[in-house]
Coordinates of C-alpha atoms and ligand atoms in Angstrom, one line a residue:
M218 CA -14.7 6.8 63.4
A219 CA -12.6 4.0 64.9
P220 CA -8.9 4.5 64.4
A221 CA -8.5 1.2 62.6
A222 CA -11.2 2.0 60.1
G223 CA -9.7 5.4 59.7
R224 CA -6.3 3.9 58.9
G225 CA -7.9 1.5 56.4
A226 CA -9.8 4.3 54.6
G227 CA -6.6 6.4 54.6
R228 CA -4.7 3.6 53.0
W229 CA -7.2 3.2 50.3
E230 CA -7.3 6.9 49.6
R231 CA -3.5 7.0 49.4
R232 CA -3.6 4.0 47.0
L233 CA -6.3 5.6 44.9
F234 CA -4.3 8.8 44.7
A235 CA -1.1 6.9 43.9
A236 CA -2.8 5.0 41.1
G237 CA -4.2 8.3 39.8
S238 CA -0.7 9.8 40.0
G239 CA 0.6 7.0 37.8
V240 CA -2.2 7.6 35.3
L241 CA -1.5 11.3 35.3
A242 CA 2.2 10.6 34.8
A243 CA 1.3 8.6 31.7
V244 CA -1.0 11.3 30.4
A245 CA 1.8 13.8 31.0
A246 CA 4.2 11.6 29.1
L247 CA 1.9 11.3 26.1
A248 CA 1.1 14.9 26.1
V249 CA 4.7 16.1 26.2
A250 CA 5.6 13.4 23.6
E251 CA 2.8 14.8 21.4
L252 CA 4.4 18.2 21.6
C253 CA 7.9 16.9 20.8
A254 CA 6.6 14.7 18.0
A255 CA 5.1 17.8 16.4
L256 CA 8.7 19.1 16.3
V257 CA 10.4 15.8 15.3
R258 CA 7.8 13.9 13.2
P259 CA 4.3 12.6 13.8
E260 CA 5.5 9.0 13.4
A261 CA 7.7 9.4 16.4
R262 CA 4.6 9.5 18.8
P263 CA 5.1 6.7 21.2
V264 CA 1.7 5.1 20.6
T265 CA 2.1 5.3 16.9
A266 CA 5.6 3.8 17.1
V267 CA 4.7 1.1 19.5
G268 CA 1.5 0.3 17.5
G269 CA 3.5 0.1 14.3
A270 CA 6.0 -2.3 15.9
I271 CA 3.1 -4.4 17.2
I272 CA 1.6 -4.6 13.7
D273 CA 5.0 -5.7 12.3
R274 CA 5.3 -8.4 14.8
T275 CA 1.7 -9.7 14.9
P276 CA 1.5 -13.3 13.8
I277 CA -0.3 -13.6 10.5
A278 CA -3.2 -15.6 12.0
V279 CA -3.9 -12.9 14.6
K280 CA -3.7 -10.2 11.9
D281 CA -6.1 -12.1 9.7
W282 CA -8.5 -12.5 12.7
A283 CA -8.2 -8.8 13.5
I284 CA -9.0 -7.7 10.0
R285 CA -11.9 -10.1 9.8
T286 CA -13.3 -9.0 13.2
F287 CA -12.6 -5.3 13.2
G288 CA -12.2 -4.6 9.5
T289 CA -10.7 -1.2 8.9
A290 CA -11.3 -0.3 12.6
D291 CA -8.5 -2.7 13.4
K292 CA -6.0 0.2 13.9
L293 CA -8.3 2.0 16.3
V294 CA -8.8 -1.2 18.3
L295 CA -5.1 -1.6 18.4
Q296 CA -4.5 1.9 19.8
I297 CA -7.2 1.5 22.4
G298 CA -5.5 -1.8 23.4
I299 CA -2.2 0.0 23.8
L300 CA -3.7 2.8 25.8
T301 CA -5.4 0.2 28.0
L302 CA -2.2 -1.6 28.7
L303 CA -0.4 1.7 29.3
T304 CA -3.1 2.6 31.9
L305 CA -2.7 -0.6 33.7
F306 CA 1.1 -0.2 33.7
A307 CA 0.7 3.4 35.0
V308 CA -1.5 2.3 37.8
A309 CA 1.1 -0.2 38.8
V310 CA 3.8 2.4 38.6
G311 CA 1.8 4.7 40.9
L312 CA 1.3 2.0 43.5
I313 CA 4.9 1.0 43.4
A314 CA 5.9 4.6 43.9
L315 CA 3.9 4.7 47.1
R316 CA 6.2 2.0 48.5
S317 CA 9.4 3.2 46.9
L318 CA 9.6 6.4 45.0
R319 CA 12.8 5.2 43.4
A320 CA 11.2 2.1 42.0
G321 CA 8.2 4.1 40.7
A322 CA 10.5 6.5 39.0
V323 CA 12.4 3.6 37.4
G324 CA 9.1 2.2 36.2
A325 CA 8.1 5.5 34.6
A326 CA 11.5 5.9 33.0
L327 CA 11.3 2.4 31.6
F328 CA 8.1 3.4 29.8
G329 CA 10.0 6.3 28.1
V330 CA 13.0 4.2 27.2
F331 CA 10.7 1.5 25.7
G332 CA 8.9 4.1 23.5
A333 CA 12.2 5.7 22.5
V334 CA 13.9 2.4 21.5
T335 CA 10.8 1.3 19.6
A336 CA 10.4 4.6 17.8
A337 CA 14.0 4.9 16.7
G338 CA 14.1 1.3 15.6
R339 CA 11.1 1.5 13.3
P340 CA 11.8 1.2 9.6
G341 CA 12.7 4.7 8.4
G342 CA 13.3 5.7 12.0
S343 CA 16.3 7.5 13.3
A344 CA 17.7 8.8 16.6
P345 CA 15.6 12.0 16.8
D346 CA 12.5 9.7 16.8
A347 CA 13.6 8.7 20.3
V348 CA 13.2 12.2 21.6
P349 CA 9.4 12.4 22.2
S350 CA 9.4 9.2 24.2
L351 CA 12.5 10.2 26.2
V352 CA 11.1 13.6 27.1
G353 CA 7.8 12.0 27.8
G354 CA 9.6 9.6 30.1
V355 CA 11.2 12.4 32.0
A356 CA 7.8 14.1 32.4
A357 CA 6.4 10.8 33.7
V358 CA 9.1 10.5 36.3
A359 CA 8.7 14.0 37.4
V360 CA 4.9 13.8 37.8
V361 CA 4.9 10.5 39.6
V362 CA 7.6 11.5 42.0
L363 CA 6.2 15.0 42.7
L364 CA 2.6 13.6 43.2
V365 CA 3.3 10.5 45.1
R366 CA 5.8 12.3 47.4
T367 CA 2.9 14.3 48.8
L368 CA 1.2 11.1 49.7
R369 CA 4.1 9.8 51.7
P370 CA 4.8 12.3 54.5
G371 CA 4.6 9.7 57.2
R372 CA 6.4 7.0 55.5
R373 CA 10.0 8.2 55.7
S374 CA 11.6 4.9 56.5
A375 CA 15.3 4.3 56.5
T376 CA 15.4 3.7 52.8
D377 CA 13.4 6.7 51.9
A378 CA 15.1 9.1 54.3
A379 CA 17.6 10.1 51.7
E380 CA 14.9 11.5 49.6
P381 CA 14.4 15.2 50.1
T382 CA 10.8 15.2 51.1
D383 CA 11.2 17.8 53.8
T384 CA 9.1 20.9 53.3
A385 CA 7.5 22.9 56.0
E386 CA 4.2 21.3 55.2
A387 CA 5.6 17.8 55.2
T388 CA 7.1 18.1 58.6
E389 CA 3.8 19.3 59.9
A390 CA 2.0 16.2 58.5
P391 CA 1.1 13.4 60.9
A392 CA 4.0 11.0 61.2
A393 CA 1.8 7.9 61.3
A394 CA 0.4 6.3 58.1
G395 CA -3.3 6.8 58.3
V396 CA -5.9 9.1 57.0
L397 CA -4.5 11.7 54.7
S398 CA -4.6 15.0 56.5
S399 CA -6.7 17.6 54.7
L400 CA -3.5 19.5 54.2
D401 CA -1.9 16.5 52.4
R402 CA -5.0 16.0 50.4
R403 CA -5.0 19.7 49.3
R404 CA -1.3 19.6 48.5
F405 CA -1.8 16.5 46.4
L406 CA -4.8 17.8 44.6
R407 CA -3.0 21.1 43.9
A408 CA 0.0 19.3 42.4
A409 CA -2.2 17.0 40.5
S410 CA -4.2 19.9 39.0
V411 CA -1.0 21.6 38.0
A412 CA 0.3 18.4 36.3
A413 CA -3.1 17.9 34.6
A414 CA -3.2 21.4 33.3
A415 CA 0.4 21.4 32.1
S416 CA -0.3 18.1 30.3
A417 CA -3.5 19.4 28.7
G418 CA -1.6 22.5 27.6
S419 CA 1.3 20.7 25.9
G420 CA -0.9 17.9 24.6
L421 CA -3.3 20.4 23.0
L422 CA -0.5 22.5 21.6
G423 CA 1.2 19.5 20.2
N424 CA -2.0 18.3 18.7
R425 CA -2.6 21.7 17.2
L426 CA 0.8 21.8 15.6
L427 CA 0.4 18.3 14.2
S428 CA -3.0 19.1 12.7
S429 CA -1.8 22.4 11.3
G430 CA 1.0 20.3 9.6
D431 CA -1.7 18.1 8.3
A432 CA -3.8 21.0 7.1
E433 CA -0.7 22.4 5.3
A434 CA -0.1 19.1 3.6
E435 CA -3.8 19.0 2.6
A436 CA -3.7 22.5 1.2
A437 CA -0.6 21.7 -0.8
R438 CA -2.3 18.7 -2.3
D439 CA -5.4 20.6 -3.0
S440 CA -3.4 23.2 -5.0
L441 CA -2.1 20.5 -7.4
T442 CA -3.6 19.7 -10.7
I443 CA -2.7 16.6 -12.6
P444 CA -2.1 17.5 -16.2
R445 CA -4.5 16.0 -18.8
P446 CA -3.1 12.6 -19.7
G447 CA -1.7 12.4 -23.2
D448 CA -3.2 8.9 -23.4
P449 CA -6.6 9.2 -21.7
A450 CA -8.8 6.3 -20.7
P451 CA -11.3 5.4 -23.3
P452 CA -14.8 6.3 -22.2
L453 CA -16.5 3.6 -20.3
P454 CA -18.6 1.3 -22.6
P455 CA -22.3 2.1 -22.2
G456 CA -23.8 -0.1 -19.6
A457 CA -20.6 -0.9 -17.8
D458 CA -22.4 0.3 -14.7
L459 CA -25.7 -1.6 -14.4
E460 CA -26.8 0.9 -11.8
I461 CA -28.6 -1.6 -9.7
D462 CA -29.4 -0.8 -6.1
G463 CA -27.0 -2.4 -3.7
L464 CA -24.5 -3.3 -6.5
A465 CA -21.0 -1.7 -6.1
P466 CA -20.7 1.1 -8.7
F467 CA -18.3 0.3 -11.6
T468 CA -16.0 3.1 -10.5
T469 CA -15.4 3.2 -6.8
P470 CA -15.5 6.8 -5.5
N471 CA -12.3 7.7 -3.7
K472 CA -14.1 8.1 -0.4
D473 CA -15.4 4.6 -0.5
F474 CA -12.2 3.0 -1.8
Y475 CA -10.9 0.3 0.5
R476 CA -7.7 0.9 2.5
V477 CA -5.2 -1.8 3.5
D478 CA -1.8 -0.9 4.9
T479 CA 0.3 -1.1 8.1
A480 CA 0.5 2.6 8.6
L481 CA -1.0 3.7 11.9
R482 CA -0.7 7.2 10.7
V483 CA -1.3 8.0 7.0
P484 CA 1.9 9.7 5.7
R485 CA 1.2 13.2 4.5
L486 CA 4.0 14.0 2.2
D487 CA 4.9 17.1 0.4
A488 CA 4.9 16.5 -3.4
A489 CA 7.3 19.4 -3.9
E490 CA 9.9 17.6 -1.8
W491 CA 9.1 14.1 -3.0
R492 CA 11.9 12.2 -4.9
M493 CA 12.3 8.6 -5.9
R494 CA 15.2 6.6 -7.1
I495 CA 15.4 3.6 -9.4
F496 CA 18.5 1.6 -8.8
G497 CA 19.9 -1.9 -8.3
R498 CA 20.9 -4.9 -10.4
G499 CA 21.0 -4.4 -14.1
V500 CA 20.4 -0.7 -13.7
D501 CA 22.9 1.0 -16.1
R502 CA 21.7 4.5 -15.4
E503 CA 20.2 5.2 -12.0
L504 CA 17.2 7.5 -12.2
E505 CA 16.2 10.1 -9.7
L506 CA 12.8 11.6 -10.3
T507 CA 10.8 14.4 -8.7
Y508 CA 7.0 14.7 -8.8
R509 CA 7.4 17.4 -11.4
D510 CA 9.5 15.0 -13.5
L511 CA 6.7 12.5 -13.4
L512 CA 4.0 15.1 -14.4
D513 CA 6.2 16.3 -17.3
R514 CA 6.3 12.8 -18.8
E515 CA 3.6 11.4 -21.0
L516 CA 0.8 10.3 -18.7
V517 CA -1.6 7.5 -19.3
E518 CA -5.1 7.1 -17.7
R519 CA -6.5 3.6 -17.2
D520 CA -9.4 1.9 -15.4
I521 CA -7.8 -0.7 -13.2
T522 CA -9.3 -2.8 -10.4
L523 CA -7.2 -3.3 -7.3
T524 CA -7.7 -6.3 -5.0
C525 CA -6.2 -7.2 -1.7
V526 CA -4.9 -10.7 -1.1
S527 CA -6.5 -10.5 2.4
N528 CA -9.9 -10.3 0.8
Q529 CA -12.2 -13.1 2.0
V530 CA -14.6 -14.7 -0.4
G531 CA -17.4 -12.1 -0.7
G532 CA -15.2 -9.5 1.1
P533 CA -14.9 -5.7 0.5
Y534 CA -11.2 -5.3 -0.2
V535 CA -11.5 -4.7 -3.9
G536 CA -12.2 -1.5 -5.8
N537 CA -12.0 0.0 -9.2
A538 CA -10.5 3.4 -10.0
R539 CA -9.4 5.5 -13.0
W540 CA -5.7 5.9 -12.4
I541 CA -3.4 8.5 -14.0
G542 CA 0.2 7.7 -14.0
V543 CA 3.6 7.3 -15.7
P544 CA 4.0 3.9 -17.5
L545 CA 6.6 2.0 -15.5
A546 CA 8.2 -0.2 -18.1
P547 CA 9.6 2.6 -20.3
L548 CA 11.1 4.2 -17.1
L549 CA 12.8 0.9 -16.3
R550 CA 14.0 0.7 -19.9
E551 CA 15.5 4.1 -19.6
A552 CA 17.4 3.0 -16.5
G553 CA 18.7 0.1 -18.6
V554 CA 16.6 -2.6 -17.0
R555 CA 15.9 -5.7 -19.1
P556 CA 13.4 -8.3 -17.9
P557 CA 14.8 -11.8 -17.2
S558 CA 13.0 -13.0 -20.3
E559 CA 15.5 -10.8 -22.2
G560 CA 18.5 -11.9 -20.1
G561 CA 18.2 -9.2 -17.4
P562 CA 19.8 -10.1 -14.0
A563 CA 16.9 -8.9 -11.8
D564 CA 13.7 -10.9 -11.5
Q565 CA 12.2 -8.9 -8.6
L566 CA 11.3 -5.2 -8.4
V567 CA 11.2 -4.1 -4.8
A568 CA 9.2 -0.9 -4.2
R569 CA 10.0 0.8 -0.9
S570 CA 7.7 3.3 0.8
V571 CA 8.6 6.2 3.0
E572 CA 7.6 4.3 6.1
G573 CA 9.8 1.4 5.2
M574 CA 7.3 -1.0 3.7
T575 CA 8.7 -3.2 0.9
L576 CA 6.6 -4.8 -1.8
G577 CA 8.1 -7.1 -4.5
S578 CA 6.8 -7.6 -8.0
P579 CA 8.1 -9.9 -10.8
V580 CA 10.1 -7.8 -13.3
D581 CA 8.7 -9.9 -16.2
T582 CA 5.2 -9.1 -15.2
V583 CA 5.8 -5.4 -14.8
M584 CA 7.5 -5.2 -18.2
D585 CA 5.2 -7.5 -20.2
G586 CA 3.3 -4.7 -21.8
R587 CA 0.5 -4.4 -19.2
D588 CA -0.4 -0.9 -17.8
A589 CA 2.0 -1.1 -14.8
M590 CA 2.4 2.5 -13.7
L591 CA 3.6 5.0 -11.1
A592 CA 0.2 6.4 -10.4
V593 CA -0.3 10.1 -9.4
G594 CA -4.0 10.5 -10.0
M595 CA -7.1 8.6 -8.9
N596 CA -10.5 9.3 -10.3
G597 CA -9.6 12.8 -11.6
E598 CA -7.7 14.0 -8.5
P599 CA -4.2 13.7 -7.1
L600 CA -4.0 10.4 -5.1
P601 CA -5.7 10.7 -1.7
F602 CA -3.2 10.6 1.2
R603 CA -4.6 7.3 2.3
N604 CA -4.2 5.8 -1.1
G605 CA -0.5 6.7 -1.4
F606 CA -0.1 10.4 -2.2
P607 CA 2.0 11.6 -4.0
V608 CA 3.0 8.5 -5.9
R609 CA 2.1 4.8 -5.8
M610 CA 2.5 1.8 -8.0
V611 CA -0.4 0.0 -9.7
V612 CA 0.1 -3.2 -11.6
P613 CA -3.0 -4.8 -13.2
G614 CA -3.3 -8.5 -12.4
L615 CA -1.3 -8.6 -9.2
Y616 CA -2.7 -8.4 -5.7
G617 CA -1.9 -5.1 -3.9
Y618 CA 0.6 -6.7 -1.5
V619 CA 3.0 -7.6 -4.4
S620 CA 2.5 -4.5 -6.5
A621 CA 0.6 -1.5 -5.2
C622 CA 3.2 0.3 -3.0
K623 CA 1.8 3.5 -1.6
W624 CA 3.9 6.5 -0.6
L625 CA 6.6 5.2 -2.9
S626 CA 10.2 6.3 -2.2
E627 CA 12.3 4.0 -4.3
I628 CA 12.5 1.1 -6.6
E629 CA 15.3 -1.4 -6.3
L630 CA 16.0 -4.1 -8.9
T631 CA 17.0 -7.4 -7.2
T632 CA 16.1 -11.1 -7.2
F633 CA 13.6 -13.1 -5.3
D634 CA 16.5 -15.2 -4.0
D635 CA 18.3 -12.3 -2.6
F636 CA 15.5 -10.3 -0.9
D637 CA 12.3 -11.2 1.0
V638 CA 9.9 -8.3 1.2
Y639 CA 7.8 -7.4 4.2
W640 CA 4.8 -9.7 3.5
V641 CA 7.0 -12.6 2.3
E642 CA 8.8 -12.5 5.7
R643 CA 5.4 -12.9 7.1
D644 CA 4.5 -16.1 5.3
W645 CA 2.7 -14.7 2.3
A646 CA 3.6 -16.0 -1.1
A647 CA 6.4 -14.1 -3.0
R648 CA 4.3 -14.1 -6.1
G649 CA 0.6 -13.0 -6.0
P650 CA -1.2 -13.1 -9.3
I651 CA -4.9 -12.3 -8.7
K652 CA -7.3 -15.3 -8.5
T653 CA -10.5 -15.2 -10.5
M654 CA -13.3 -14.2 -8.1
S655 CA -17.0 -13.2 -8.1
R656 CA -19.2 -11.7 -5.5
I657 CA -22.9 -11.3 -5.0
D658 CA -23.6 -7.7 -3.9
T659 CA -27.4 -7.9 -4.0
P660 CA -29.5 -9.3 -2.4
R661 CA -27.4 -9.1 0.8
G662 CA -26.9 -12.2 2.9
F663 CA -29.8 -12.8 5.3
A664 CA -32.0 -10.2 3.6
T665 CA -35.7 -10.7 3.5
I666 CA -37.1 -9.9 0.1
P667 CA -40.5 -10.0 -1.5
A668 CA -41.3 -12.8 -3.9
G669 CA -41.3 -12.1 -7.7
T670 CA -38.5 -11.0 -10.0
V671 CA -35.4 -10.2 -8.1
P672 CA -32.2 -8.9 -9.7
V673 CA -29.3 -10.9 -8.3
A674 CA -26.2 -8.8 -9.1
G675 CA -22.6 -8.4 -8.3
V676 CA -19.1 -8.1 -9.6
A677 CA -16.5 -10.5 -10.9
W678 CA -12.8 -10.0 -11.5
A679 CA -9.7 -11.6 -13.1
Q680 CA -7.5 -8.7 -13.8
H681 CA -5.4 -8.8 -16.9
T682 CA -7.1 -12.1 -17.9
G683 CA -10.7 -10.9 -18.1
I684 CA -14.0 -12.3 -17.2
D685 CA -15.9 -14.4 -19.8
G686 CA -18.9 -15.6 -17.9
V687 CA -20.7 -15.6 -14.6
E688 CA -23.2 -18.2 -13.4
V689 CA -25.6 -18.2 -10.6
R690 CA -27.5 -21.1 -9.0
V691 CA -30.2 -21.4 -6.4
D692 CA -30.3 -24.1 -3.7
G693 CA -27.7 -26.1 -5.5
G694 CA -29.8 -26.4 -8.7
E695 CA -28.7 -25.7 -12.2
W696 CA -26.2 -23.0 -13.0
R697 CA -27.7 -20.1 -14.9
E698 CA -25.8 -17.7 -17.1
A699 CA -25.9 -14.1 -15.7
R700 CA -25.8 -11.2 -18.0
L701 CA -22.4 -9.6 -18.1
A702 CA -22.0 -5.8 -18.3
P703 CA -19.2 -4.7 -20.7
A704 CA -15.9 -3.5 -19.3
P705 CA -13.3 -1.2 -20.8
S706 CA -10.5 -3.8 -20.6
E707 CA -9.5 -7.1 -19.0
D708 CA -7.9 -5.1 -16.2
T709 CA -11.2 -4.2 -14.5
W710 CA -14.0 -6.1 -12.8
R711 CA -17.3 -6.6 -14.6
Q712 CA -20.7 -6.3 -13.2
W713 CA -23.3 -9.0 -13.8
V714 CA -27.0 -9.5 -13.1
W715 CA -29.4 -12.4 -13.2
D716 CA -33.1 -12.1 -12.9
W717 CA -34.4 -14.6 -10.4
E718 CA -38.0 -15.6 -10.1
A719 CA -37.9 -15.8 -6.3
E720 CA -40.4 -18.0 -4.5
P721 CA -41.2 -17.9 -0.8
G722 CA -38.9 -19.7 1.5
S723 CA -35.2 -19.7 2.5
H724 CA -32.8 -19.9 -0.4
R725 CA -29.1 -20.1 -1.0
L726 CA -27.6 -18.2 -4.0
E727 CA -24.2 -19.1 -5.3
V728 CA -22.0 -17.5 -7.9
R729 CA -19.0 -18.5 -9.9
A730 CA -17.0 -16.9 -12.7
T731 CA -15.1 -18.2 -15.7
D732 CA -12.2 -16.1 -16.8
S733 CA -11.0 -15.5 -20.4
S734 CA -8.5 -18.3 -20.2
G735 CA -11.4 -20.7 -19.8
E736 CA -10.8 -21.4 -16.1
T737 CA -13.9 -21.6 -13.9
Q738 CA -13.5 -20.6 -10.3
T739 CA -12.8 -23.5 -8.1
E740 CA -15.4 -24.5 -5.4
E741 CA -12.6 -25.4 -3.0
R742 CA -12.5 -23.0 -0.1
V743 CA -9.1 -21.9 0.9
G744 CA -8.2 -19.0 3.2
T745 CA -6.4 -15.8 2.2
V746 CA -2.9 -17.0 3.4
P747 CA -0.6 -17.4 1.6
D748 CA -1.8 -16.3 -1.8
G749 CA -5.4 -15.4 -1.8
A750 CA -8.8 -17.0 -1.0
T751 CA -10.7 -19.3 -3.3
G752 CA -14.3 -20.7 -3.3
W753 CA -17.7 -19.6 -4.4
H754 CA -19.5 -16.8 -2.7
S755 CA -22.9 -17.6 -1.5
V756 CA -25.7 -15.8 0.4
V757 CA -28.8 -17.1 2.1
V758 CA -31.9 -15.0 1.8
T759 CA -35.5 -15.3 2.9
V760 CA -38.2 -14.7 0.3
D761 CA -41.6 -13.6 1.7
Ligands
MTE839 N1 3.3 1.7 1.8 C1 2.4 0.7 1.8 N2 1.9 0.4 0.6 C2 1.0 -0.6 0.5 C3 0.6 -1.3 1.6 C4 1.2 -1.0 2.9 O1 0.9 -1.6 3.9 N3 2.1 0.0 2.9 N4 -0.4 -2.3 1.5 C5 -0.6 -2.9 0.2 C6 -1.7 -3.7 0.1 S1 -1.7 -5.2 0.9 C7 -2.8 -3.4 -0.7 S2 -4.1 -4.4 -0.9 C8 -2.9 -2.1 -1.3 C9 -4.2 -1.3 -0.9 O2 -4.2 -0.1 -1.5 P1 -5.4 0.9 -1.0 O3 -5.2 1.1 0.4 O4 -5.1 2.2 -1.8 O5 -6.7 0.3 -1.4 O6 -1.8 -1.2 -1.0 C10 -0.6 -1.9 -0.9 N5 0.4 -0.9 -0.7
MO840 MO1 -3.4 -6.4 0.3

């Protein structure tokens, strides 16, 4: 092999190894951080913390696009994105280290500092949250320096001479930059293997500890039983569920219930340690409540449909469950709270969650007699972790973002003037009453169906107002009354069905609902921001 070609190949091998060193350094950092996070708290993982910070800073339009495009996988996509960026950064750090070990070390350290500052600065974050990233940063520096040093035996220039690279092996290495000697290569691979093995070890151990923490939390939740509610839900009226193929069931099973939140990691709280506080303006007697305190009170059980303001026309972010909880209004009364309509000084109830989320509801709405509650049960079991265990708020008639705080930690009485909650800071409306909406579940859009009688069916909702009618039309023709299934109250959705004599061809089906106040859904299409989408849902189907 010609010497020039040899030198070129050597350079590339060095670069490849240096890039690999950077990536290994990043892997080591994440692995060590994983282990530390298991000792501090899971939310202090660098990727979780950075991801959370990105979510909080993402412009509303991008967030809306991400939810539309990726649905509930949006969080996975975000984490893959972060890891991709991290990999690119790590490759750069490795290559920089090949030129200057010191600069490479600084790059690796910056990574740790960035994670640390982000983690500690998260809502609900504190100084210990910085530890995993800092220790991870130290690991990254160590790995990149140790590995890249083995690649640089011949490059001891004036600037680098100060660095203690001299070992017996190093002095034996060829002085000229060129092909890595087999000795260098072996030394590098040995060091890299050690780093990789150590990373795998601490990463796996950390992961193990974290998941055993999860398993403990799960076991603790499994061992709970929610007492029989003193005021149980009335049985569903016969026929509330039309049981039509493709139609969302009246009661959404917990496993199918939609999930919308900003938590990259679902908090797994211990109900035995959970406490909440009710305080703020107009609160004469602050309340502090444990989970036990809540279970010992008179519990109510209600069917209530929950809807997300981010739900597009025809979208999936709506579900109906049978909630068990403590009525909220009497609790507020006990604390001395009066609604503004009775001269109380606070018009906004801010619910805060353990991860620092804030949601604001109108006090008048919460105290107007509707079944606003601190929910502990969902469809006969303790709340699932993802839906807010151990305690969340539910207020019929309000979109989730202004009412349904999960992983509740405190309730503060304040005013809309004085405090902007999380979503309001991000351009959503401060008040979010649910808009009347209807959805065609079957047939699905773009389905091909045989001609003949076809049940067109779906759901319609106008929580706390009620649905009075649903109409369907085909190809812009006359509106036809659908048959409405009964519902237990005005706080749930209603199923509907209309029998269509379908003739061959391509057809467009449209639906609109009229609520119990006499309002018919507007045809005008508006997007979800700032206070919920409007428009008629339609599907196009082919009849054979
Ligand atoms: N702590 C917390 N609570 C939250 C949210 C959140 O991001 N964090 N999102 C809210 C929104 S926007 C909705 S629509 C509902 C969704 O509740 P679910 O995930 O149980 O369906 O929770 C609400 N409560
Ligand atoms: Mo939402």
